[in-house]
XYZ file of C-alpha atoms in Angstrom:
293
model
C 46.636 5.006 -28.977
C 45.339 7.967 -26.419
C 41.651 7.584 -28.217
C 41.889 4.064 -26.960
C 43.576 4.738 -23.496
C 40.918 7.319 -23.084
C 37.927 5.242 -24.382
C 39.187 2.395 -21.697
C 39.462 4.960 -18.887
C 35.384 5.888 -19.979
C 34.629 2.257 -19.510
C 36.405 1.670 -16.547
C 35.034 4.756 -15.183
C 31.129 3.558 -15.983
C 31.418 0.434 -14.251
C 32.868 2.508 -10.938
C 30.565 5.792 -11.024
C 27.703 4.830 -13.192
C 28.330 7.105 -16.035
C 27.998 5.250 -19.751
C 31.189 5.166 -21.449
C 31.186 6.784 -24.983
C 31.236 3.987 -27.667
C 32.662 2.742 -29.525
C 34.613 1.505 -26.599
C 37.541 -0.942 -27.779
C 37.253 -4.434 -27.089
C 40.437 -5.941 -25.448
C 41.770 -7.531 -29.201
C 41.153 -4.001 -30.441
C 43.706 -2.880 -27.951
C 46.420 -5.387 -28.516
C 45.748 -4.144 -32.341
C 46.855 -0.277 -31.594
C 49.633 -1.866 -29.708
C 50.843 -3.421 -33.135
C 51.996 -0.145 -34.129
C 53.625 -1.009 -36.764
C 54.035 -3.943 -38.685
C 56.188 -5.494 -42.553
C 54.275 -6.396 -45.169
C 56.719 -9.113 -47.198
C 55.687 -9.287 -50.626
C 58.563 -12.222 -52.514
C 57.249 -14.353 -54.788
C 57.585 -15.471 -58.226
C 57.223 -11.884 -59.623
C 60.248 -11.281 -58.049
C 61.865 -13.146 -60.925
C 59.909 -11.739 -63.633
C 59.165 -8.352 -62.659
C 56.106 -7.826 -62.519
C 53.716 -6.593 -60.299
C 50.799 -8.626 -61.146
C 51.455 -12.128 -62.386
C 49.037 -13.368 -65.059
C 48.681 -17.051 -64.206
C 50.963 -18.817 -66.787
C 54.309 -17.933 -65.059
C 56.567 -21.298 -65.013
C 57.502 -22.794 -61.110
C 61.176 -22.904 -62.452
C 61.489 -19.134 -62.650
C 61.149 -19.884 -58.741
C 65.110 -20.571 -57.737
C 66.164 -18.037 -55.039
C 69.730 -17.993 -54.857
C 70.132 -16.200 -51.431
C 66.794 -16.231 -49.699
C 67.742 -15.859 -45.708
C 64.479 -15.795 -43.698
C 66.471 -14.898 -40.761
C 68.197 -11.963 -42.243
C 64.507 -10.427 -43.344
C 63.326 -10.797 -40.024
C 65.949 -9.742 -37.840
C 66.085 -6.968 -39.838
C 62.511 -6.004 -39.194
C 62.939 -7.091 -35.552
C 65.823 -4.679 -35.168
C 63.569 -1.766 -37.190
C 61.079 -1.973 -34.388
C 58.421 -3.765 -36.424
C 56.037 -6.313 -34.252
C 54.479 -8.230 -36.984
C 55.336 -9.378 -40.639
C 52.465 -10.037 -43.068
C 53.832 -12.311 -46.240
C 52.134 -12.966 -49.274
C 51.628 -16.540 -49.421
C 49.965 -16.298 -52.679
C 49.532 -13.204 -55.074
C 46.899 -13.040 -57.922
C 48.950 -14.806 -60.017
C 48.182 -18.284 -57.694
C 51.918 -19.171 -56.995
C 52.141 -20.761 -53.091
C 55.706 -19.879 -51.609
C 54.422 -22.904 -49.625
C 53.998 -26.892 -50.737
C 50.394 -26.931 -50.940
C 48.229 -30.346 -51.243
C 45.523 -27.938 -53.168
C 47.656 -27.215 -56.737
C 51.173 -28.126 -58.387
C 51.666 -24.291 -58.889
C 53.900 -23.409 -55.869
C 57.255 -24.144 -54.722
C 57.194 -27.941 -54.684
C 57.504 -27.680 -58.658
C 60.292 -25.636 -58.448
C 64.376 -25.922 -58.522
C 64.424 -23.981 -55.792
C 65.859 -26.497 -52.770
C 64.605 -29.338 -54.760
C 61.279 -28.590 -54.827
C 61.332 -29.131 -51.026
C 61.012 -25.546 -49.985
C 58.805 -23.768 -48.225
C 59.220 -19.875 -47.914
C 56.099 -19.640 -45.152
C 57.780 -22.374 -43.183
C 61.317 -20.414 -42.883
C 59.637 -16.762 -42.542
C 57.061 -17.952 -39.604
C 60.161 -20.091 -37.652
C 62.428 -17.162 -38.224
C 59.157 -14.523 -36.600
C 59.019 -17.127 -33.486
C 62.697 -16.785 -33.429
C 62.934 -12.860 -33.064
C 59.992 -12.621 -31.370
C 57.832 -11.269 -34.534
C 54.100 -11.904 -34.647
C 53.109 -13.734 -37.918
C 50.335 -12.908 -40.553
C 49.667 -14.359 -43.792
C 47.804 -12.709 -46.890
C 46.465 -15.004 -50.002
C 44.918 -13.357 -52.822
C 41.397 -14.401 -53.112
C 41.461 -14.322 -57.102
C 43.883 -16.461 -58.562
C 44.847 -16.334 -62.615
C 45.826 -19.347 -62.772
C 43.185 -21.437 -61.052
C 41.701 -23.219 -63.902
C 38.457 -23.635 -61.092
C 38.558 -19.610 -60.903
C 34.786 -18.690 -60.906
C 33.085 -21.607 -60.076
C 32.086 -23.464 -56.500
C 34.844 -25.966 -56.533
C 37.842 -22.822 -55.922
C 35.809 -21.484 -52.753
C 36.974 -25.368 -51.390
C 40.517 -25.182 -52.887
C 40.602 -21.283 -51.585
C 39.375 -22.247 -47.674
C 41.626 -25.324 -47.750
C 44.878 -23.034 -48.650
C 43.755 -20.860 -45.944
C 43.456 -24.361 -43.788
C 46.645 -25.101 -44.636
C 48.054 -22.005 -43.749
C 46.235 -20.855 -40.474
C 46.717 -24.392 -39.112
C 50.551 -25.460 -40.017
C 52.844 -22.960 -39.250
C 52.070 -21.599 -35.293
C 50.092 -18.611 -34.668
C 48.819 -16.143 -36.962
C 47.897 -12.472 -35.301
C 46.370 -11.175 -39.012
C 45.091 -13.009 -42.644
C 44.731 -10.221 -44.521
C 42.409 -10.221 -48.221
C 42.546 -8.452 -51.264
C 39.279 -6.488 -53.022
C 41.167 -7.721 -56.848
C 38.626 -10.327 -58.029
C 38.570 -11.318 -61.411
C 39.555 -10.296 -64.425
C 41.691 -11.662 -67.407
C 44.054 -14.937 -66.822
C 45.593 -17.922 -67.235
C 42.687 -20.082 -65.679
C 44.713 -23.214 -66.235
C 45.020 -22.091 -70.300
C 41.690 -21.016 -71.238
C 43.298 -17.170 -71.497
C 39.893 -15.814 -70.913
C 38.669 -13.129 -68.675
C 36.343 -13.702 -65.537
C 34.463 -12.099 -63.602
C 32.719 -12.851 -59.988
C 30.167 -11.017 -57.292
C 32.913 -10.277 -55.037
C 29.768 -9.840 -52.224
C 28.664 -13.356 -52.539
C 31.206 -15.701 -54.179
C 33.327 -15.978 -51.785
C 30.590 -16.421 -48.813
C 33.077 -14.988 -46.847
C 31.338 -15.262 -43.799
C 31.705 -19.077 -43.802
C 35.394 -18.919 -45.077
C 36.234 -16.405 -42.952
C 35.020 -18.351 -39.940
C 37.383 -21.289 -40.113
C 40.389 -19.542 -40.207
C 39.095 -16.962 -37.439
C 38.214 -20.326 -34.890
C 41.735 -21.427 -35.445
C 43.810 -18.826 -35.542
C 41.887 -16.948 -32.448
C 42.791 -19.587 -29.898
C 46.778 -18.610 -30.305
C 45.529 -15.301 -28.937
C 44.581 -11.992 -30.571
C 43.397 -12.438 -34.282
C 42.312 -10.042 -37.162
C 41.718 -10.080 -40.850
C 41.456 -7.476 -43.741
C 38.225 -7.660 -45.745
C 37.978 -7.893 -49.325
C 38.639 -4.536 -50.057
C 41.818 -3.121 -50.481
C 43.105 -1.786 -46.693
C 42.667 1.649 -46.023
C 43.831 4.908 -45.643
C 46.124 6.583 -48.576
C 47.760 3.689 -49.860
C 51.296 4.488 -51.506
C 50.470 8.081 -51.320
C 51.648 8.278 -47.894
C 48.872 10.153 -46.613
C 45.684 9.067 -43.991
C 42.182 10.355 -43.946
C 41.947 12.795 -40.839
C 39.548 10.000 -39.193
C 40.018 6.496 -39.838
C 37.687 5.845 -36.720
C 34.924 4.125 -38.445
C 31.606 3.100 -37.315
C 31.076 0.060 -39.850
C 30.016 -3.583 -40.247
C 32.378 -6.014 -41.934
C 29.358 -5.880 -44.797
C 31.287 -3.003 -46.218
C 34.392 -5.076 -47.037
C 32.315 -6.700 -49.460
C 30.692 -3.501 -50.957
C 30.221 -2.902 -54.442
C 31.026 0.444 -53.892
C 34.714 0.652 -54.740
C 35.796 3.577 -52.737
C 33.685 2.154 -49.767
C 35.816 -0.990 -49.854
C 38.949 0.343 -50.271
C 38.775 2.876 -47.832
C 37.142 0.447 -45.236
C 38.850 -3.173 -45.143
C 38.553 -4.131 -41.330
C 39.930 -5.865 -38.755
C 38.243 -8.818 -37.240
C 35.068 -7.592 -34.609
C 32.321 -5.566 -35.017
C 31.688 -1.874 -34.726
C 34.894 0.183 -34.168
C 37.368 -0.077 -36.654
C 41.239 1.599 -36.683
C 42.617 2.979 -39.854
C 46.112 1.333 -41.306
C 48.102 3.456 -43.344
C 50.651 1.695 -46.044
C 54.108 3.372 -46.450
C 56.457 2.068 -49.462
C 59.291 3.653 -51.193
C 58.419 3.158 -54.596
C 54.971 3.231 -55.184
C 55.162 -0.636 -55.907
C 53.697 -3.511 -53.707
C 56.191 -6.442 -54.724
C 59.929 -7.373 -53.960
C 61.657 -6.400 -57.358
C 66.292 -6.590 -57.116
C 65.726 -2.842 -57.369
C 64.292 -2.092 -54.155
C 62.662 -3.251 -50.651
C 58.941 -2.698 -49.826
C 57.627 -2.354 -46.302
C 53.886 -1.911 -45.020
């Protein structure tokens, strides 16, 4: 936060005295970004019942039946931690959506849980409005159980989810990506494996543009790239400078390291580091333990 106080000061001071300020100089979104601090990542979904931590695809809705799910509870909590934002995973890489989605009968709507009438996003973005917690979604780009996985017609079933989710439940600060693409699957039966140019399927430019126009006039907006975010993931350490000078190109590098180490948030040029703390070295909601990012 004192890199950006003092690269503000530089700018301010240009515009009064002449001198240049040093760039990278934060834009004012860039600011509200440090002022995050710190932030949940909510990963409960259907692996939650089956314990895994990647879903292959084939994994039944009625495993889906929550018997004390209180979105109120989880976010008060948070709220009362100190945390500003919560981040939930809408949809993991196995391709169940903890929301009723028009695009596929793989998500809550075919479960027992409340009838099929549920809708997890619904209660945890009401519950962030309620306790004054900014809301962010993340949905896996690949999807195992997709049987469109790999071809043109899941780029329109992926941007419509992300439709459906930047546009129907209030403002969302972040829509953060994932840099897992393809593999082995469901794929709607075919139990094949898959693979993708994770630098051009997804013409991320184009679906990354919707969702940015819609969320962005709510106020402050950024996204996570398709690589996985950086800085020392679940080994609770950070890179001595995560102050990059990079284009979003890199989220799409083919250069694994590159992309891990340099998902971004929305804008262009100066980039802040994110480092992800858990307690158990595992990304998803399991009875054993909670997970926090």
């Amino acid at each position: 936060m004192g890199t950006c106080m003092l690269a503000a000061g530089l700018a301010e001071a240009g515009v009064k005295n002449g001198v240049s300020p040093l760039k990278p100089v934060p834009s004012p979104a860039q600011l509200a970004w440090h002022d995050m601090e710190m932030y949940a990542f909510i990963h409960f979904t259907i692996n939650t019942f089956t314990g895994k931590e990647w879903g292959y695809g084939d994994e039944k809705p009625e495993l889906f039946n929550p018997s004390d799910f209180n979105a109120d509870e989880i976010v008060k909590t948070l709220a009362d931690a100190g945390f500003k934002g919560v981040v939930l995973t809408c949809k993991h890489h196995d391709g169940f959506c903890l929301w009723p989605t028009k695009t596929t009968r793989h998500s809550v709507a075919a479960s027992p849980w409340k009838q099929g009438k549920g809708d997890v996003v619904k209660e945890i973005s009401r519950a962030c409005k309620k306790y004054g917690v900014r809301f962010g979604i993340y949905l896996s780009p690949w999807d195992r159980n997709a049987p469109s996985y790999g071809t043109p017609e899941y780029i329109k079933m992926y941007r419509e989810q992300l439709k459906e989710l930047s546009t129907g439940y209030g403002p969302v600060f972040l829509a953060w990506f994932d840099g897992a693409n393809g593999g082995d699957g469901y794929y709607g039966g075919t139990r094949e494996k898959r693979s993708i140019d994770r630098s051009t399927y997804y013409d991320w430019k184009t679906t990354w543009g919707g969702t940015e126009e819609t969320a962005a006039r709510s106020g402050d907006f950024f996204r996570r790239g398709a690589g996985r975010p950086l800085g020392g993931e679940r080994k609770r350490l950070c890179g001595l400078s995560l102050l990059g000078h990079v284009h979003p190109r890199s989220a799409a590098s083919r250069d694994g390291t590159r992309a891990r180490h340099r998902a971004l948030p929305v804008g262009h040029g100066r980039h802040r580091g994110r480092q992800v703390l858990d307690s158990r070295g595992s990304g998803c909601f399991h009875p054993s333990g909670l997970v926090l990012a």
